[in-house]
Amino acid sequence: MEFRYLGNSGLKVSEISYGNWVTHGSQVEADQATACVRAALEAGITTFDTADVYANGKAETILGDALAGERRESLEIFTKVFFPTGPKGPNDTGLSRKHISESINASLKRLRTDYVDLYQAHRYDHETPLEETMQAFADVVRAGKALYIGVSEWTPEQLRAGHALAQDLGVQLVSNQPKYNALYRIIEAEVVPTSRELGISQVVFSPIDQGILTGKYKPGQPAPEGSRATDTAGGGANFIKGSLKDEVLTRVQQLAPLAEAEGLTMAQLAVAWVLQNDNIASAITGGSRPEQVHDNAAAAGKKLSAETLKGIDEALGDVVDSDGSKVGEASPTSRLT
């Protein structure tokens, strides 16, 4: 496993991390989820990402249970706050001082730890003054409940404003968590340049676009049994259905010979592509089976040739994403991840 610094800080994270959005507490049973966490540890992954909203707290509980007994100092545990949790009352959502203060305590209890390494604003809260939000995050850090703060899917302007307030308050805003993969490159235009300037890293989700870039979804064929596209009970199918277009799936199949030439699986090619961007501190991978976790982790440290990178661009070309934008174009769409 390779490690990278998280933003302009001294914290190192595994360049491939393990996240349990959709899977833990919904798509897979606790025993299987624990087996996946154990597989991540075996592969050298030390960075784990979750959120209070995932399965309404169950995902944090499962992760906390799975990591119990591990040396805490050898792990980097990330979680997030914003979306509705609990009974979903008027103050059970957003980035108010009240919600942040109560949410961090609940997350720590579920995760069975005294602190998280990174506490992230899961979205920008347009209904709470940013000053209140950043002050609340600063208080969480000063109380020793989090070491660093981050955000998710914030715009360049929001990043600038949040970073300035964090500096004034003497805390470190070190990361942003957006979606990023070879089919979805929105952050390259403005978010990445702004982040580089501010000393903020990206911790990206969906590097294999929820399995689409593995090539397992074939154009004109039904989705494989047990795949996310068939997960109607846990909600996984809702997140992926918009991207299952024959045009996209056909283009993705053209990546197979490129992966073979690099000695990689298609999933590893997709993860390695993300990590070619030096503003990416870590690519969050999932996996509902231990073998998937090991397969993703094997992409660590892989350097793709210029010919392969060019071939990926040519294969995907002007693919249209599920929100109607072409690869590389900005989009206002916000996804719950």
Coordinates of C-alpha atoms in Angstrom, one line a residue:
M1 CA 0.0 0.0 0.0
E2 CA 1.2 3.5 -0.8
F3 CA 0.4 6.6 1.4
R4 CA -0.2 10.2 0.7
Y5 CA -0.4 13.4 2.8
L6 CA -4.0 14.7 3.4
G7 CA -3.9 18.2 2.2
N8 CA -1.4 20.6 3.7
S9 CA -1.1 18.5 6.8
G10 CA 1.2 15.9 8.3
L11 CA -1.4 13.2 8.2
K12 CA -0.8 10.3 5.9
V13 CA -3.6 8.2 4.5
S14 CA -3.6 5.1 2.5
E15 CA -4.1 6.1 -1.2
I16 CA -6.8 3.5 -1.4
S17 CA -9.3 3.7 1.4
Y18 CA -12.4 1.6 2.3
G19 CA -15.8 3.1 2.5
N20 CA -19.2 1.6 3.4
W21 CA -21.7 3.8 1.7
V22 CA -24.7 1.6 0.5
T23 CA -23.1 -1.7 1.5
H24 CA -22.9 -1.9 5.3
G25 CA -26.2 -2.1 7.1
S26 CA -28.2 -2.4 3.9
Q27 CA -26.7 -4.3 1.0
V28 CA -24.6 -6.9 2.9
E29 CA -25.0 -8.5 6.3
A30 CA -22.8 -7.6 9.3
D31 CA -20.7 -10.7 9.1
Q32 CA -19.9 -10.1 5.4
A33 CA -19.2 -6.4 6.1
T34 CA -16.8 -7.4 8.8
A35 CA -15.0 -9.8 6.4
C36 CA -14.6 -6.9 3.9
V37 CA -13.1 -4.7 6.6
R38 CA -10.7 -7.5 7.6
A39 CA -9.8 -7.9 3.9
A40 CA -9.1 -4.1 3.7
L41 CA -6.7 -4.4 6.7
E42 CA -5.0 -7.4 5.2
A43 CA -4.4 -5.4 2.0
G44 CA -2.7 -2.6 3.9
I45 CA -5.6 -0.2 3.9
T46 CA -5.6 2.0 7.0
T47 CA -8.1 4.7 6.0
F48 CA -11.8 4.0 6.5
D49 CA -14.7 6.3 5.4
T50 CA -18.3 6.3 6.6
A51 CA -21.1 8.7 7.5
D52 CA -23.8 9.0 10.1
V53 CA -26.5 8.9 7.4
Y54 CA -25.4 5.6 5.9
A55 CA -28.1 3.1 6.9
N56 CA -29.2 5.7 9.5
G57 CA -26.2 5.0 11.7
K58 CA -25.9 1.2 11.2
A59 CA -22.9 1.6 8.8
E60 CA -20.9 3.4 11.5
T61 CA -21.9 0.8 14.1
I62 CA -20.8 -2.1 11.8
L63 CA -17.5 -0.3 11.0
G64 CA -16.8 0.4 14.7
D65 CA -17.5 -3.3 15.6
A66 CA -15.3 -4.5 12.7
L67 CA -12.4 -2.3 13.8
A68 CA -12.7 -3.2 17.5
G69 CA -9.4 -4.6 18.8
E70 CA -7.3 -2.9 16.2
R71 CA -4.6 -0.4 17.3
R72 CA -6.4 2.9 17.0
E73 CA -3.3 4.9 16.3
S74 CA -2.7 2.8 13.2
L75 CA -6.0 3.7 11.6
E76 CA -7.5 6.8 10.0
I77 CA -11.3 6.9 10.6
F78 CA -13.4 9.4 8.6
T79 CA -17.1 10.2 9.1
K80 CA -19.5 12.9 8.0
V81 CA -22.4 15.1 9.2
F82 CA -25.3 16.9 7.4
F83 CA -28.1 14.7 6.2
P84 CA -31.1 13.7 8.3
T85 CA -30.5 11.1 11.0
G86 CA -32.5 9.6 13.9
P87 CA -36.2 10.4 13.9
K88 CA -35.4 13.2 11.3
G89 CA -36.8 16.1 13.4
P90 CA -36.2 19.7 12.5
N91 CA -32.7 19.8 14.1
D92 CA -31.7 16.3 13.0
T93 CA -30.1 17.7 9.8
G94 CA -27.8 20.4 8.5
L95 CA -24.7 22.0 9.9
S96 CA -26.0 24.0 12.8
R97 CA -24.0 24.0 16.1
K98 CA -26.6 21.9 17.7
H99 CA -26.6 19.2 15.0
I100 CA -22.8 19.1 14.7
S101 CA -22.3 18.8 18.4
E102 CA -24.9 16.1 18.9
S103 CA -23.9 14.2 15.7
I104 CA -20.2 13.9 16.6
N105 CA -21.0 12.4 20.0
A106 CA -23.4 9.9 18.4
S107 CA -20.9 9.0 15.7
L108 CA -18.1 8.4 18.2
K109 CA -20.3 6.2 20.2
R110 CA -21.3 4.1 17.2
L111 CA -17.7 4.0 16.0
R112 CA -16.4 3.0 19.4
T113 CA -13.7 5.6 19.4
D114 CA -12.8 8.7 21.3
Y115 CA -12.0 10.7 18.1
V116 CA -12.2 10.6 14.4
D117 CA -9.2 11.6 12.3
L118 CA -11.4 13.6 9.8
Y119 CA -14.8 15.0 10.4
Q120 CA -16.5 16.2 7.2
A121 CA -19.4 18.4 6.2
H122 CA -21.3 16.1 4.0
R123 CA -22.7 19.0 2.0
Y124 CA -22.8 22.8 2.2
D125 CA -25.6 24.1 4.4
H126 CA -27.3 27.1 2.7
E127 CA -29.6 27.6 5.7
T128 CA -26.9 27.9 8.4
P129 CA -24.4 30.8 8.5
L130 CA -21.0 29.4 7.5
E131 CA -19.4 31.2 10.5
E132 CA -21.6 29.1 12.9
T133 CA -20.7 25.9 11.1
M134 CA -16.9 26.5 11.1
Q135 CA -17.0 27.6 14.7
A136 CA -18.8 24.4 15.7
F137 CA -16.2 22.3 13.7
A138 CA -13.4 24.2 15.4
D139 CA -14.9 23.4 18.8
V140 CA -15.1 19.7 17.9
V141 CA -11.4 19.8 17.0
R142 CA -10.5 21.7 20.2
A143 CA -12.4 19.2 22.3
G144 CA -10.3 16.4 20.8
K145 CA -13.2 14.7 19.1
A146 CA -11.7 15.2 15.6
L147 CA -8.2 15.9 14.4
Y148 CA -8.9 17.6 11.1
I149 CA -12.0 18.8 9.2
G150 CA -13.1 18.3 5.7
V151 CA -16.0 18.8 3.4
S152 CA -17.8 17.0 0.6
E153 CA -18.9 18.3 -2.8
W154 CA -18.2 21.9 -2.0
T155 CA -17.8 24.4 -4.8
P156 CA -14.6 26.4 -5.3
E157 CA -16.2 29.5 -3.7
Q158 CA -17.4 27.5 -0.8
L159 CA -14.0 25.9 -0.3
R160 CA -12.3 29.4 -0.3
A161 CA -14.8 30.7 2.3
G162 CA -14.6 27.7 4.5
H163 CA -10.8 27.5 4.3
A164 CA -10.4 31.2 5.3
L165 CA -12.7 30.8 8.3
A166 CA -10.8 27.7 9.4
Q167 CA -7.5 29.5 9.2
D168 CA -8.9 32.4 11.3
L169 CA -10.1 29.8 13.9
G170 CA -6.8 28.0 13.9
V171 CA -8.0 24.6 12.6
Q172 CA -7.1 22.7 9.4
L173 CA -9.6 22.2 6.6
V174 CA -7.6 19.6 4.6
S175 CA -10.0 17.8 2.3
N176 CA -12.9 17.7 0.0
Q177 CA -14.8 14.5 -0.9
P178 CA -16.3 14.6 -4.5
K179 CA -17.2 12.0 -7.0
Y180 CA -14.4 11.4 -9.5
N181 CA -13.6 8.8 -12.0
A182 CA -12.8 8.4 -15.7
L183 CA -16.5 8.9 -16.6
Y184 CA -17.0 11.8 -14.2
R185 CA -14.3 14.5 -14.2
I186 CA -16.1 17.6 -13.1
I187 CA -13.7 18.5 -10.4
E188 CA -10.8 18.9 -12.8
A189 CA -11.9 22.3 -14.2
E190 CA -12.1 24.4 -11.0
V191 CA -12.3 22.3 -7.8
V192 CA -8.8 20.8 -8.2
P193 CA -7.0 24.0 -9.1
T194 CA -8.6 25.8 -6.2
S195 CA -7.8 23.0 -3.8
R196 CA -4.2 22.9 -4.9
E197 CA -3.9 26.6 -4.2
L198 CA -5.5 26.2 -0.7
G199 CA -3.6 23.0 0.3
I200 CA -6.7 20.8 0.2
S201 CA -6.7 17.2 -1.1
Q202 CA -9.5 15.3 -2.7
V203 CA -10.7 12.1 -1.0
V204 CA -12.8 10.8 -3.9
F205 CA -15.7 8.4 -4.0
S206 CA -17.0 6.1 -6.8
P207 CA -13.6 5.7 -8.6
I208 CA -15.1 2.7 -10.5
D209 CA -18.5 4.5 -10.9
Q210 CA -20.4 2.0 -8.7
G211 CA -19.0 -0.9 -10.7
I212 CA -19.7 0.4 -14.2
L213 CA -16.0 0.7 -14.9
T214 CA -15.3 -2.9 -14.0
G215 CA -17.0 -3.9 -17.3
K216 CA -19.4 -6.4 -15.6
Y217 CA -22.4 -4.5 -16.9
K218 CA -22.8 -5.5 -20.6
P219 CA -24.8 -3.5 -23.2
G220 CA -28.0 -5.1 -24.0
Q221 CA -27.7 -7.7 -21.2
P222 CA -29.4 -7.9 -17.7
A223 CA -27.3 -6.8 -14.7
P224 CA -25.4 -9.7 -13.0
E225 CA -27.2 -11.2 -10.0
G226 CA -25.9 -9.8 -6.7
S227 CA -24.6 -6.6 -8.3
R228 CA -25.5 -3.1 -7.1
A229 CA -27.9 -2.7 -10.0
T230 CA -30.0 -5.5 -8.7
D231 CA -30.0 -4.2 -5.1
T232 CA -33.6 -2.9 -4.9
A233 CA -34.0 -3.6 -1.2
G234 CA -30.9 -1.7 0.0
G235 CA -31.3 1.1 -2.5
G236 CA -28.2 0.5 -4.5
A237 CA -30.1 0.1 -7.7
N238 CA -31.5 3.7 -7.4
F239 CA -28.0 5.2 -7.4
I240 CA -26.7 3.4 -10.4
K241 CA -29.7 3.1 -12.8
G242 CA -29.2 6.5 -14.4
S243 CA -25.7 5.5 -15.7
L244 CA -26.7 2.1 -17.1
K245 CA -26.9 3.3 -20.7
D246 CA -25.8 1.1 -23.6
E247 CA -23.7 3.9 -25.1
V248 CA -21.7 4.2 -21.8
L249 CA -21.5 0.4 -21.3
T250 CA -20.2 -0.1 -24.9
R251 CA -17.5 2.5 -24.4
V252 CA -16.4 1.0 -21.1
Q253 CA -15.9 -2.4 -22.8
Q254 CA -13.2 -0.7 -24.9
L255 CA -11.1 -0.3 -21.8
A256 CA -10.6 -4.1 -21.4
P257 CA -7.6 -4.4 -23.8
L258 CA -6.0 -1.3 -22.1
A259 CA -6.3 -3.0 -18.7
E260 CA -4.9 -6.2 -20.0
A261 CA -1.9 -4.4 -21.5
E262 CA -1.2 -2.9 -18.1
G263 CA -1.6 -6.3 -16.4
L264 CA -4.6 -5.0 -14.4
T265 CA -8.2 -5.8 -14.0
M266 CA -10.7 -3.2 -15.3
A267 CA -11.5 -2.2 -11.7
Q268 CA -7.8 -1.7 -10.9
L269 CA -7.4 0.3 -14.1
A270 CA -10.2 2.6 -13.0
V271 CA -8.7 3.1 -9.5
A272 CA -5.2 3.6 -10.8
W273 CA -6.5 6.2 -13.3
V274 CA -7.9 8.2 -10.4
L275 CA -4.7 8.1 -8.5
Q276 CA -2.7 9.5 -11.4
N277 CA -4.1 12.9 -10.3
D278 CA -1.7 14.2 -7.6
N279 CA -4.4 16.2 -5.9
I280 CA -6.1 12.9 -4.9
A281 CA -5.0 11.8 -1.5
S282 CA -7.2 8.7 -1.4
A283 CA -9.7 6.8 -3.6
I284 CA -12.5 5.4 -1.6
T285 CA -13.3 1.9 -2.7
G286 CA -16.2 -0.3 -1.6
G287 CA -16.8 -3.9 -2.2
S288 CA -19.4 -6.3 -0.8
R289 CA -17.0 -9.3 -1.0
P290 CA -13.5 -9.6 0.4
E291 CA -12.1 -10.6 -3.0
Q292 CA -13.4 -7.3 -4.4
V293 CA -11.6 -5.4 -1.7
H294 CA -8.3 -7.2 -2.4
D295 CA -8.7 -6.6 -6.1
N296 CA -9.3 -2.8 -5.7
A297 CA -6.4 -2.5 -3.3
A298 CA -4.0 -4.0 -5.8
A299 CA -4.2 -0.8 -7.8
A300 CA -2.1 1.0 -5.2
G301 CA 1.2 2.4 -6.6
K302 CA 0.3 1.6 -10.2
K303 CA 1.6 4.1 -12.8
L304 CA -0.3 4.1 -16.1
S305 CA 1.6 4.7 -19.3
A306 CA 0.9 7.8 -21.4
E307 CA -0.5 5.5 -24.1
T308 CA -3.0 3.9 -21.7
L309 CA -4.1 7.3 -20.4
K310 CA -4.6 8.5 -24.0
G311 CA -6.5 5.3 -24.8
I312 CA -8.9 5.8 -21.9
D313 CA -9.7 9.3 -23.1
E314 CA -10.2 8.1 -26.7
A315 CA -12.4 5.2 -25.6
L316 CA -14.7 7.3 -23.3
G317 CA -14.7 10.3 -25.6
D318 CA -17.8 12.4 -25.2
V319 CA -19.7 9.9 -23.1
V320 CA -22.8 11.6 -21.6
D321 CA -23.2 11.0 -17.8
S322 CA -26.5 10.3 -16.1
D323 CA -27.0 14.0 -15.4
G324 CA -26.8 14.9 -19.1
S325 CA -23.2 16.3 -19.0
K326 CA -20.3 15.1 -21.1
V327 CA -17.2 13.8 -19.5
G328 CA -15.3 16.7 -18.0
E329 CA -18.2 19.1 -18.0
A330 CA -19.4 20.8 -14.9
S331 CA -22.7 19.8 -13.4
P332 CA -24.9 21.1 -10.6
T333 CA -26.1 17.6 -9.7
S334 CA -25.5 16.7 -6.0
R335 CA -25.5 13.0 -5.0
L336 CA -26.1 11.6 -1.6
T337 CA -22.8 9.7 -1.1

